[in-house]
PDB file of C-alpha atoms in Angstrom:
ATOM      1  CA  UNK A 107     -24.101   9.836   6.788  1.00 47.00           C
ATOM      2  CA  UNK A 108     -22.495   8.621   3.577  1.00 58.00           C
ATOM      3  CA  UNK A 109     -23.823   5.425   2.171  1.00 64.00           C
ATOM      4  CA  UNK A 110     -20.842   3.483   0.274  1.00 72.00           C
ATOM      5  CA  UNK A 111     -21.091   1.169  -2.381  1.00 76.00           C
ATOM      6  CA  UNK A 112     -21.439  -2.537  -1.714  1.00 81.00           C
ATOM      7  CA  UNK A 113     -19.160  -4.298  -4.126  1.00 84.00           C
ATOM      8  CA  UNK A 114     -21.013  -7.296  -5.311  1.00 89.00           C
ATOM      9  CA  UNK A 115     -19.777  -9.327  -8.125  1.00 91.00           C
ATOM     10  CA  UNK A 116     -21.585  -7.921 -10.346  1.00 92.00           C
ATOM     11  CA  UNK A 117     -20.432  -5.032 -10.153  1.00 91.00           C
ATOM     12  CA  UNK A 118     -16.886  -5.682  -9.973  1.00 88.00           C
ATOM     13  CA  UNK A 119     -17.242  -7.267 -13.350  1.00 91.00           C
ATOM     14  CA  UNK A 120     -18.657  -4.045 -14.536  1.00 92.00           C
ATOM     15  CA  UNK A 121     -15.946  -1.567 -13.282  1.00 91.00           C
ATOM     16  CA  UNK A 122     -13.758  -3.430 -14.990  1.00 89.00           C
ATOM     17  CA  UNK A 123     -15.380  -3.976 -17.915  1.00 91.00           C
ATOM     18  CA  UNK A 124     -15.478   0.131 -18.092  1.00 93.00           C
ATOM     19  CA  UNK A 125     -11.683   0.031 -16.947  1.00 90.00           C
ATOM     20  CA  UNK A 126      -8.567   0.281 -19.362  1.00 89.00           C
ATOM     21  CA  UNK A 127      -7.791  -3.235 -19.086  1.00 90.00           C
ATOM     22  CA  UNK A 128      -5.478  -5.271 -18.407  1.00 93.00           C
ATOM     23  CA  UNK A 129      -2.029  -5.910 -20.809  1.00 95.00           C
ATOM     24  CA  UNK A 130      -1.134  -9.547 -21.160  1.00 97.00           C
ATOM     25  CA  UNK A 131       1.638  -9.344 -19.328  1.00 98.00           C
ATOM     26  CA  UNK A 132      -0.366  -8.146 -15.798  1.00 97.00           C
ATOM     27  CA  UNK A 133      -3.258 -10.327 -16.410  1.00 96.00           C
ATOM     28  CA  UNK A 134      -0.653 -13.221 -16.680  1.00 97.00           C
ATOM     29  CA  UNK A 135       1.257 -12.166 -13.659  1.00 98.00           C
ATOM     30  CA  UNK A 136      -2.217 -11.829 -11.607  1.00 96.00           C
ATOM     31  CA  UNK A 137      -2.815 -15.401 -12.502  1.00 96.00           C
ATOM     32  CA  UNK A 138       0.398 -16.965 -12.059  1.00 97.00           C
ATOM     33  CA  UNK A 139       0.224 -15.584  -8.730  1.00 97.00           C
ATOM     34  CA  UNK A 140      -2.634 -17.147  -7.686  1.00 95.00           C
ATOM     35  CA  UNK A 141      -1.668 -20.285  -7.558  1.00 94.00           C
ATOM     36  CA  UNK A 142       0.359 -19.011  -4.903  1.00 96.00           C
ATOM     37  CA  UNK A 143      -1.328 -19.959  -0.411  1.00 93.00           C
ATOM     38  CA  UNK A 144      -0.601 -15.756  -0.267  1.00 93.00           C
ATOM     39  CA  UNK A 145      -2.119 -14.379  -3.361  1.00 93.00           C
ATOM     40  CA  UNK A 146      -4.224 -12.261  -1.340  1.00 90.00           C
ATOM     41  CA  UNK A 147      -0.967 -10.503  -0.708  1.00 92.00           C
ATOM     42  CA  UNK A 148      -1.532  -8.831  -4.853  1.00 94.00           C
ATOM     43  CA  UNK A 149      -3.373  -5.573  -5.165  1.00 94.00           C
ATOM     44  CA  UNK A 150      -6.562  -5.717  -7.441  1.00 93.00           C
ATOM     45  CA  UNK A 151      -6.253  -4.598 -10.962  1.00 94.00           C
ATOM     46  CA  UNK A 152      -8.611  -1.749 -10.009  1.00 94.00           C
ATOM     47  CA  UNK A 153      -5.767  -0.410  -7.097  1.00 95.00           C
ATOM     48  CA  UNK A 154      -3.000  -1.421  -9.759  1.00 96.00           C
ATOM     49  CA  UNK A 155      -4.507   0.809 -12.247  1.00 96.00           C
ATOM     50  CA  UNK A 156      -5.299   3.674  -9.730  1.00 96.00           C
ATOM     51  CA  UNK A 157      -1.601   3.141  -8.673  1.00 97.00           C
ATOM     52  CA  UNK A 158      -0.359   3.622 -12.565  1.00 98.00           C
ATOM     53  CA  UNK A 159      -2.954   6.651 -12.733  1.00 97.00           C
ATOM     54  CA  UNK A 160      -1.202   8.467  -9.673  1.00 98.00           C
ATOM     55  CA  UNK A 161       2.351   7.918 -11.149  1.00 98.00           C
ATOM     56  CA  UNK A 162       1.304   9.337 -14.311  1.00 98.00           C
ATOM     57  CA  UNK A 163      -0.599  12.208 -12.573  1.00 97.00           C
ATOM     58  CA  UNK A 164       2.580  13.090 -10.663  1.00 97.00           C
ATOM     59  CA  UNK A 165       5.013  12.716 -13.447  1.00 97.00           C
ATOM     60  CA  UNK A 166       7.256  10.756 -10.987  1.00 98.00           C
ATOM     61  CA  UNK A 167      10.304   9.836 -12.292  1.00 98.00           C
ATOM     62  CA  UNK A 168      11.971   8.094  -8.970  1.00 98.00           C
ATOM     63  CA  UNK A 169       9.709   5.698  -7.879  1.00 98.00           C
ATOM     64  CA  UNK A 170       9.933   3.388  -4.351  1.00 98.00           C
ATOM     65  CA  UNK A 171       8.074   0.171  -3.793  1.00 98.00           C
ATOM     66  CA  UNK A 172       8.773  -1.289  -0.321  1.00 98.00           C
ATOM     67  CA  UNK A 173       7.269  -4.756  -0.602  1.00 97.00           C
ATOM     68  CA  UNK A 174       6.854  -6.133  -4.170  1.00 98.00           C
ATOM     69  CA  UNK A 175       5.617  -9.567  -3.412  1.00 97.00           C
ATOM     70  CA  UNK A 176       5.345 -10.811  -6.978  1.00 97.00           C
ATOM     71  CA  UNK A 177       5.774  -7.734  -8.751  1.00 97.00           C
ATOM     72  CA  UNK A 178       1.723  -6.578  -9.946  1.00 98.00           C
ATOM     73  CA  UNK A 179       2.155  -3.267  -8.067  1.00 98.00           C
ATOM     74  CA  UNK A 180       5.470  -2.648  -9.577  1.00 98.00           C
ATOM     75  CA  UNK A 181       4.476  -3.182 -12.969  1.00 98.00           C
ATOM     76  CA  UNK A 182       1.939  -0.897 -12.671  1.00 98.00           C
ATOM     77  CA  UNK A 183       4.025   1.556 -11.294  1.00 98.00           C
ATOM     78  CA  UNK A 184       7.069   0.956 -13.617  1.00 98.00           C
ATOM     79  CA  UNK A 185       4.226   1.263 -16.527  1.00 97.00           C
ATOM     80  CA  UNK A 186       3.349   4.870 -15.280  1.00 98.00           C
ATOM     81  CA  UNK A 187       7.353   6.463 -15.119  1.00 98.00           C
ATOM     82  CA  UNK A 188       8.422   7.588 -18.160  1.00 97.00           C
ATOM     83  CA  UNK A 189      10.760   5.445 -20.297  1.00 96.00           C
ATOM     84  CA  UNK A 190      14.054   6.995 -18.242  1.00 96.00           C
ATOM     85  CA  UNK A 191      12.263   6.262 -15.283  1.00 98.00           C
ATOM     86  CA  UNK A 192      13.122   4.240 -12.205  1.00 98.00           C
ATOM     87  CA  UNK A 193      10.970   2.012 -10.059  1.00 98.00           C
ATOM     88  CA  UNK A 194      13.632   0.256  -6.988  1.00 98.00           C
ATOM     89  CA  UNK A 195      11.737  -2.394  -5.193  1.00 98.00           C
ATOM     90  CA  UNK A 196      12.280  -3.813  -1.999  1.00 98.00           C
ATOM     91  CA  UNK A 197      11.748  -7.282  -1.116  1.00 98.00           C
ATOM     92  CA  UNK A 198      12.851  -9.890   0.767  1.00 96.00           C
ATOM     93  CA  UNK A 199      11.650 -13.268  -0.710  1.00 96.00           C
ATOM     94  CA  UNK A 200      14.015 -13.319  -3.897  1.00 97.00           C
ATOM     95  CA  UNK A 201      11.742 -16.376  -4.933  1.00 97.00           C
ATOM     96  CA  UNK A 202       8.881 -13.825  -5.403  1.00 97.00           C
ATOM     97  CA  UNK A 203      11.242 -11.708  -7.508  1.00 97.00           C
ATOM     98  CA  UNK A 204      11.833 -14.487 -10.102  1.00 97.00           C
ATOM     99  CA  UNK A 205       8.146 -15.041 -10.543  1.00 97.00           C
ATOM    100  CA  UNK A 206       8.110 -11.521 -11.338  1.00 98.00           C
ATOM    101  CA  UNK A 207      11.106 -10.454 -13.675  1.00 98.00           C
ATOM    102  CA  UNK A 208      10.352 -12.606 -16.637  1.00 98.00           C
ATOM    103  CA  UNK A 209       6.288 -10.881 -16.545  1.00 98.00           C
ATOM    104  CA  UNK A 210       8.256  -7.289 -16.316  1.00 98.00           C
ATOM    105  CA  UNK A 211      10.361  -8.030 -19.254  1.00 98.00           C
ATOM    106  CA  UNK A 212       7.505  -9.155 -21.088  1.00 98.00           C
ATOM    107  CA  UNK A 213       5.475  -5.776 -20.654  1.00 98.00           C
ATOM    108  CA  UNK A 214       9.013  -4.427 -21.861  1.00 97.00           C
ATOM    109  CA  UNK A 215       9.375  -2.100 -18.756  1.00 98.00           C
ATOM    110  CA  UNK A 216      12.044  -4.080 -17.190  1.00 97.00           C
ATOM    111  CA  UNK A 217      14.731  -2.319 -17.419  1.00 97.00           C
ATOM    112  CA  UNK A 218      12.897   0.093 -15.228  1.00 98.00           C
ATOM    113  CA  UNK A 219      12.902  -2.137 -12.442  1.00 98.00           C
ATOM    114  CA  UNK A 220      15.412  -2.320 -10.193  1.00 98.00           C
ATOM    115  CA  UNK A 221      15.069  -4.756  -7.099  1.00 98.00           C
ATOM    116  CA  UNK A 222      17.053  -4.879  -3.861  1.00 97.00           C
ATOM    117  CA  UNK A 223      16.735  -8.174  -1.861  1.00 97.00           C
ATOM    118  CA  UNK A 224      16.489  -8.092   1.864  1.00 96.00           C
ATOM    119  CA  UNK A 225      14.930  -6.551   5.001  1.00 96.00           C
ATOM    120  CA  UNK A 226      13.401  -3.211   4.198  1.00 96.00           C
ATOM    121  CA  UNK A 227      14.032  -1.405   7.393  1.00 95.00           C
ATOM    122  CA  UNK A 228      17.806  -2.381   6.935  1.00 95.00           C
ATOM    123  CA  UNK A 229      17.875  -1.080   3.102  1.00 97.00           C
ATOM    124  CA  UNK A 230      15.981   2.053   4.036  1.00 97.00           C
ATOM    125  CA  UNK A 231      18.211   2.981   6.366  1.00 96.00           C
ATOM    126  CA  UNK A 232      21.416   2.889   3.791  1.00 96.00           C
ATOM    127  CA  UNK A 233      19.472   4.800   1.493  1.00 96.00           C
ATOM    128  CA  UNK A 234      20.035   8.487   0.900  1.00 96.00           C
ATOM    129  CA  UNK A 235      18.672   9.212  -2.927  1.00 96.00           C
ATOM    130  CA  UNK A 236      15.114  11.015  -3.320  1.00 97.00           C
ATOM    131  CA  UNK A 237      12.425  10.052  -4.511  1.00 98.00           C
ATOM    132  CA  UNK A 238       8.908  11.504  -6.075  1.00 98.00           C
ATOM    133  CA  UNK A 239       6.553   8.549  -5.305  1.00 98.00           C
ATOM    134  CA  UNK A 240       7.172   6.105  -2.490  1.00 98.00           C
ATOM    135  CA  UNK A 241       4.589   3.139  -1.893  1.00 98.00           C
ATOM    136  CA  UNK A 242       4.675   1.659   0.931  1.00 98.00           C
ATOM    137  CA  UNK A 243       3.131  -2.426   1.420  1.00 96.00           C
ATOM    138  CA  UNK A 244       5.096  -4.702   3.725  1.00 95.00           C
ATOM    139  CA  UNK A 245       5.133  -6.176   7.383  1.00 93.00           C
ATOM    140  CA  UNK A 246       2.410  -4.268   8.897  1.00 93.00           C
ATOM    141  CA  UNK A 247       4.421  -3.765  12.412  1.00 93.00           C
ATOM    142  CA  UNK A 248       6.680  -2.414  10.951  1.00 95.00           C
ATOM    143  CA  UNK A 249       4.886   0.573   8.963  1.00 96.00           C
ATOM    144  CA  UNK A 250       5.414   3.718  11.584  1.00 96.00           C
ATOM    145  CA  UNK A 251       9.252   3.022  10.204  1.00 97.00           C
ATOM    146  CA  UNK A 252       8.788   2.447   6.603  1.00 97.00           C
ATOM    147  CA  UNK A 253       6.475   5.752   6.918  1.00 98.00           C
ATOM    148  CA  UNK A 254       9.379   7.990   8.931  1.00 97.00           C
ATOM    149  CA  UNK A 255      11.735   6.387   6.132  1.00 97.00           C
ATOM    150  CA  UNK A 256       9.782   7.428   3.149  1.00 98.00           C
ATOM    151  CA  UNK A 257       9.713  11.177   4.437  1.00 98.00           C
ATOM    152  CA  UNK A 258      12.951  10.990   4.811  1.00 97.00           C
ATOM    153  CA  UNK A 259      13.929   9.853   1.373  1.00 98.00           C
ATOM    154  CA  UNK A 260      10.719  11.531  -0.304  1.00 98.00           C
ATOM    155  CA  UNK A 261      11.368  15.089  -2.087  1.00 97.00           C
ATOM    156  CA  UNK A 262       9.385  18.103  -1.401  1.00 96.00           C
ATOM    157  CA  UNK A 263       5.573  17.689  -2.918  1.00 97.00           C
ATOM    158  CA  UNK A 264       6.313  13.903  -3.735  1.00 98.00           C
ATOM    159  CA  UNK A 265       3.567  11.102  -2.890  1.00 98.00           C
ATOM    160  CA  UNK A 266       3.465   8.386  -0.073  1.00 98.00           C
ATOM    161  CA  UNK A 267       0.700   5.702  -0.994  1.00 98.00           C
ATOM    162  CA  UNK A 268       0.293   3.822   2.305  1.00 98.00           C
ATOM    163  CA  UNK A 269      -1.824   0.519   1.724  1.00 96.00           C
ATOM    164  CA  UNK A 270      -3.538  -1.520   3.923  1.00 93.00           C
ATOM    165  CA  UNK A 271      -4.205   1.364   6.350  1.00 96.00           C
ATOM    166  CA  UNK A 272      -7.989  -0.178   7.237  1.00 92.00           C
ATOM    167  CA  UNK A 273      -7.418  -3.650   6.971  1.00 88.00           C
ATOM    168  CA  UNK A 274     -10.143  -5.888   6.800  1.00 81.00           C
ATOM    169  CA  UNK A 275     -11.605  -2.812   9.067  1.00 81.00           C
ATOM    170  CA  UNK A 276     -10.332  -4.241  12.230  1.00 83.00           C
ATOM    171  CA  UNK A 277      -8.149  -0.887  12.942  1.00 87.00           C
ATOM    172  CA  UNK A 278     -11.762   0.461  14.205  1.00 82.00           C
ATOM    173  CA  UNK A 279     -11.033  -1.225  17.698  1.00 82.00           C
ATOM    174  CA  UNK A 280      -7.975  -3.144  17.855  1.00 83.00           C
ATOM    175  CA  UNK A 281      -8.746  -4.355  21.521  1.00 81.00           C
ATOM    176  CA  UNK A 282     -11.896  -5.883  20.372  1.00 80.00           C
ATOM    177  CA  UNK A 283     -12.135  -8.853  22.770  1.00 80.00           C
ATOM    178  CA  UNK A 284     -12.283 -12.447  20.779  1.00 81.00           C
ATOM    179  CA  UNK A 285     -11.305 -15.921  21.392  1.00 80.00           C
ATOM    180  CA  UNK A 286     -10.006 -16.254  17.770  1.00 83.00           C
ATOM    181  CA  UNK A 287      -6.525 -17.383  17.473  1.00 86.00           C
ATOM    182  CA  UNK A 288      -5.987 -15.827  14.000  1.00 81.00           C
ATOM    183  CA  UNK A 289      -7.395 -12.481  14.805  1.00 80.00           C
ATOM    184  CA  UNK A 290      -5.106 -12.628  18.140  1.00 85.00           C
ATOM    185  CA  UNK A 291      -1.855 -13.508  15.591  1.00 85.00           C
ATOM    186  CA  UNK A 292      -2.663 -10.574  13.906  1.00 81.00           C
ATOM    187  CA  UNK A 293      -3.988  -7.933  16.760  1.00 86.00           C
ATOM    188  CA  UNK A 294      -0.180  -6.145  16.891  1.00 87.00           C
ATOM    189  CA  UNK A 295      -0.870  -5.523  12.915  1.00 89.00           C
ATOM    190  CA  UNK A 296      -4.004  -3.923  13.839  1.00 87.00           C
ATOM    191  CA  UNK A 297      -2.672  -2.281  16.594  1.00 91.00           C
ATOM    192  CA  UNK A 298       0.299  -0.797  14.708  1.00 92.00           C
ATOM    193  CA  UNK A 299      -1.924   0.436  11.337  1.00 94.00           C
ATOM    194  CA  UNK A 300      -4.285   2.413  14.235  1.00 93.00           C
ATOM    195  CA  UNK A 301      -1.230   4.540  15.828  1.00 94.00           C
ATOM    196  CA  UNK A 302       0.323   4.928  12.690  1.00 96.00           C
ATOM    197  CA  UNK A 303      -3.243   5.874  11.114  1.00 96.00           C
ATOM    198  CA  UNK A 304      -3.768   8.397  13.811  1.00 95.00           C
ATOM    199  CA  UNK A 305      -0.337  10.103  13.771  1.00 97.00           C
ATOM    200  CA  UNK A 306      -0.471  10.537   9.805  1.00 97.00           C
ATOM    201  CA  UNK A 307      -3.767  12.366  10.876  1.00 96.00           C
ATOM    202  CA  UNK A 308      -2.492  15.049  12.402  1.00 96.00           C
ATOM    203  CA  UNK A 309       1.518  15.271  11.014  1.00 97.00           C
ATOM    204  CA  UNK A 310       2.192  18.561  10.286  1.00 97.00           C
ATOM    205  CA  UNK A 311       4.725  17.559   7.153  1.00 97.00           C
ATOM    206  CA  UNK A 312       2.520  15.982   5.043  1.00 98.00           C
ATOM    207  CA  UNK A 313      -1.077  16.835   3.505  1.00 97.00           C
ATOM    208  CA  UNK A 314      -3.062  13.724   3.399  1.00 97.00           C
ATOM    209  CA  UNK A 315      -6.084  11.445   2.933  1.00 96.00           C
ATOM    210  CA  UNK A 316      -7.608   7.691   3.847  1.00 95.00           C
ATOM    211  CA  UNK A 317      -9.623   6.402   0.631  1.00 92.00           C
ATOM    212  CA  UNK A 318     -12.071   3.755   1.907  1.00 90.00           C
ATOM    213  CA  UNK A 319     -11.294   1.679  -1.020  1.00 86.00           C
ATOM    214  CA  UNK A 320      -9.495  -1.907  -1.223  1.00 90.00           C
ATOM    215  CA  UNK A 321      -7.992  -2.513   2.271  1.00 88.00           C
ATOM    216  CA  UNK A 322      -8.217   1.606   3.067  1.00 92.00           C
ATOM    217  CA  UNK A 323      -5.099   3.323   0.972  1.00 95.00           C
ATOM    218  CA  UNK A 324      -3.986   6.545   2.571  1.00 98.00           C
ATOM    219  CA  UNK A 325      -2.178   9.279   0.010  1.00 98.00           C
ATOM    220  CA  UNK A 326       0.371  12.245   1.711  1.00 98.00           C
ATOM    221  CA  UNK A 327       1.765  14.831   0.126  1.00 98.00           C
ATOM    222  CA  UNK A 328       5.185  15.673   1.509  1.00 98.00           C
ATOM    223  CA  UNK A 329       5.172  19.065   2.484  1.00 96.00           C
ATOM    224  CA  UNK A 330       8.335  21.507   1.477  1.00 87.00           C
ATOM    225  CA  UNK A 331       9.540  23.279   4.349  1.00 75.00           C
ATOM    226  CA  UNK A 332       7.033  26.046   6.128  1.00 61.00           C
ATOM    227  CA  UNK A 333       4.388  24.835   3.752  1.00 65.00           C
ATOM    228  CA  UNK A 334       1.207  24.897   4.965  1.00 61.00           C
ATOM    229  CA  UNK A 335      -0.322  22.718   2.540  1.00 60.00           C
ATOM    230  CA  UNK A 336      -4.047  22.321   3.107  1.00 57.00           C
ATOM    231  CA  UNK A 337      -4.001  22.315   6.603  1.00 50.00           C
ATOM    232  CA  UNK A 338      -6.911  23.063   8.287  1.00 47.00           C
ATOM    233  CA  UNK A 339      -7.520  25.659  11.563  1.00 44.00           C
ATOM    234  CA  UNK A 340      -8.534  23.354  14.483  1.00 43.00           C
ATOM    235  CA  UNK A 341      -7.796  19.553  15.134  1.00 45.00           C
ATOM    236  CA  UNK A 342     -10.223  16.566  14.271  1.00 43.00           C
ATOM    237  CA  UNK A 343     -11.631  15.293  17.728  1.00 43.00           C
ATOM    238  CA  UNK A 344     -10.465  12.522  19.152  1.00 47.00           C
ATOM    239  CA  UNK A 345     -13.030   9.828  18.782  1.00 45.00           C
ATOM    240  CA  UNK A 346     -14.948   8.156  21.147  1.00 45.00           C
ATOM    241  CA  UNK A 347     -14.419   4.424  20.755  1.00 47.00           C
ATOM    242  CA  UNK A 348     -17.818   2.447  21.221  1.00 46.00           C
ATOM    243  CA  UNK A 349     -17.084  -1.049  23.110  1.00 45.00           C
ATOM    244  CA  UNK A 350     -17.094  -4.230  20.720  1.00 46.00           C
ATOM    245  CA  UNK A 351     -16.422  -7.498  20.358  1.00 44.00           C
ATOM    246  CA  UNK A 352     -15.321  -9.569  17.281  1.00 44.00           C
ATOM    247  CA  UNK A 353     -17.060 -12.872  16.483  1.00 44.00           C
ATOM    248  CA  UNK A 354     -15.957 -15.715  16.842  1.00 39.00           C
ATOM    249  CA  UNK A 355     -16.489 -16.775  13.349  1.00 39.00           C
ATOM    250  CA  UNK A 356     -16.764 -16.346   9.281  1.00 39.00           C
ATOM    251  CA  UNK A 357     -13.568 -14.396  10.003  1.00 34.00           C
TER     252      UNK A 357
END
């Protein structure tokens, strides 16, 4: 069995001591945002540098963000397309969107940002332009859409970064019995991050992989047509699920 890393403190400091670090511009954003009751919303600067990494990797040119929240994700993103490139955001709090523009402008990538204000599945569905890197990080219900939508829209061999797909691990058993009212709020989250997790699993059009890392980030590549990709002979069993129960609290 593979042992993982605990992630103390300590050690946190120290990745990202050995990290590129952070410009001005995203270290200012990451603290203007929390101030913010949902600044747990932001990815770490560890994910936001992975996420720059992967658009550089890919040479994406055409990237999608659905769900910028205050904009650290996309300026990571719009740091790793090339100066032509295009990063379109989706979001529907415009108030977010002026925290973020004036910390975009100041990393001078800006004008590589373009944002569209509203209700993703709505704006996804008027969209017909590809794209080489979709990442997807919005209303967790909603996800088995935003995921159909991104093949849709994503060209052949792009990347779709789905985040969130463990969150806070709960996706183990989502019918994990509990008398917490907050972990009851947010069961149909869990609920809809285990289907979706388990169809990715086994969809024949993309080639893909869960990263225990963060809140669990899963990477497909779209598959061109009759591409094979990496696909294995055989199915992964169906797992047994071993009865639990959540406490009650220290969630």
């Amino acid at each position: 069995m593979i042992n993982y890393l605990q992630i103390t403190p300590d050690l946190l400091t120290y990745v990202r001591e050995c990290s590129a670090p952070e410009s001005d511009a995203l270290r200012g954003l990451r603290e203007r945002t929390a101030a913010l009751p949902e600044a747990m919303m932001q990815v770490p600067p560890e994910q936001g540098r992975l996420l720059t990494l992967l658009t550089l990797l890919t040479g994406a040119r055409r990237v999608l963000e659905i769900g910028v929240f205050t904009g650290y994700s996309t300026l990571c993103l719009a740091t790793g397309v090339p100066a032509d490139g295009t990063v379109l955001g989706i979001e529907r709090n415009q108030q977010w969107l002026d925290i973020a523009r004036p910390f975009w402008d100041r990393a001078g990538v800006g004008d590589r940002i373009e944002t569209v204000t509203g209700e993703a599945e709505q704006v996804l569905d008027a969209m017909t332009d590809p794209f080489d890197l979709i990442f997807i990080d919005a209303d967790k219900e909603r996800y088995d859409h935003y995921y159909e939508a991104a093949l849709r829209l994503a060209r052949p061999g792009a990347l779709v970064i789905v985040d969130n797909t463990l969150h806070f691990g709960r996706v183990v058993d989502p019918e994990a019995p509990t008398d917490d009212p907050e972990y009851e709020r947010m069961r149909p989250q869990y609920r809809a991050l285990d289907r979706l997790n388990r169809k990715i699993a086994v969809d024949p059009r993309v080639d893909c992989g869960m990263v225990p890392a963060f809140d669990g980030l899963t990477l497909c590549r779209v598959r061109e047509s009759g591409d094979q990709g990496g696909v294995i002979d055989g199915a992964w069993p169906e797992p047994k699920r071993q009865p639990s129960t959540v406490p009650t609290a220290g969630l």
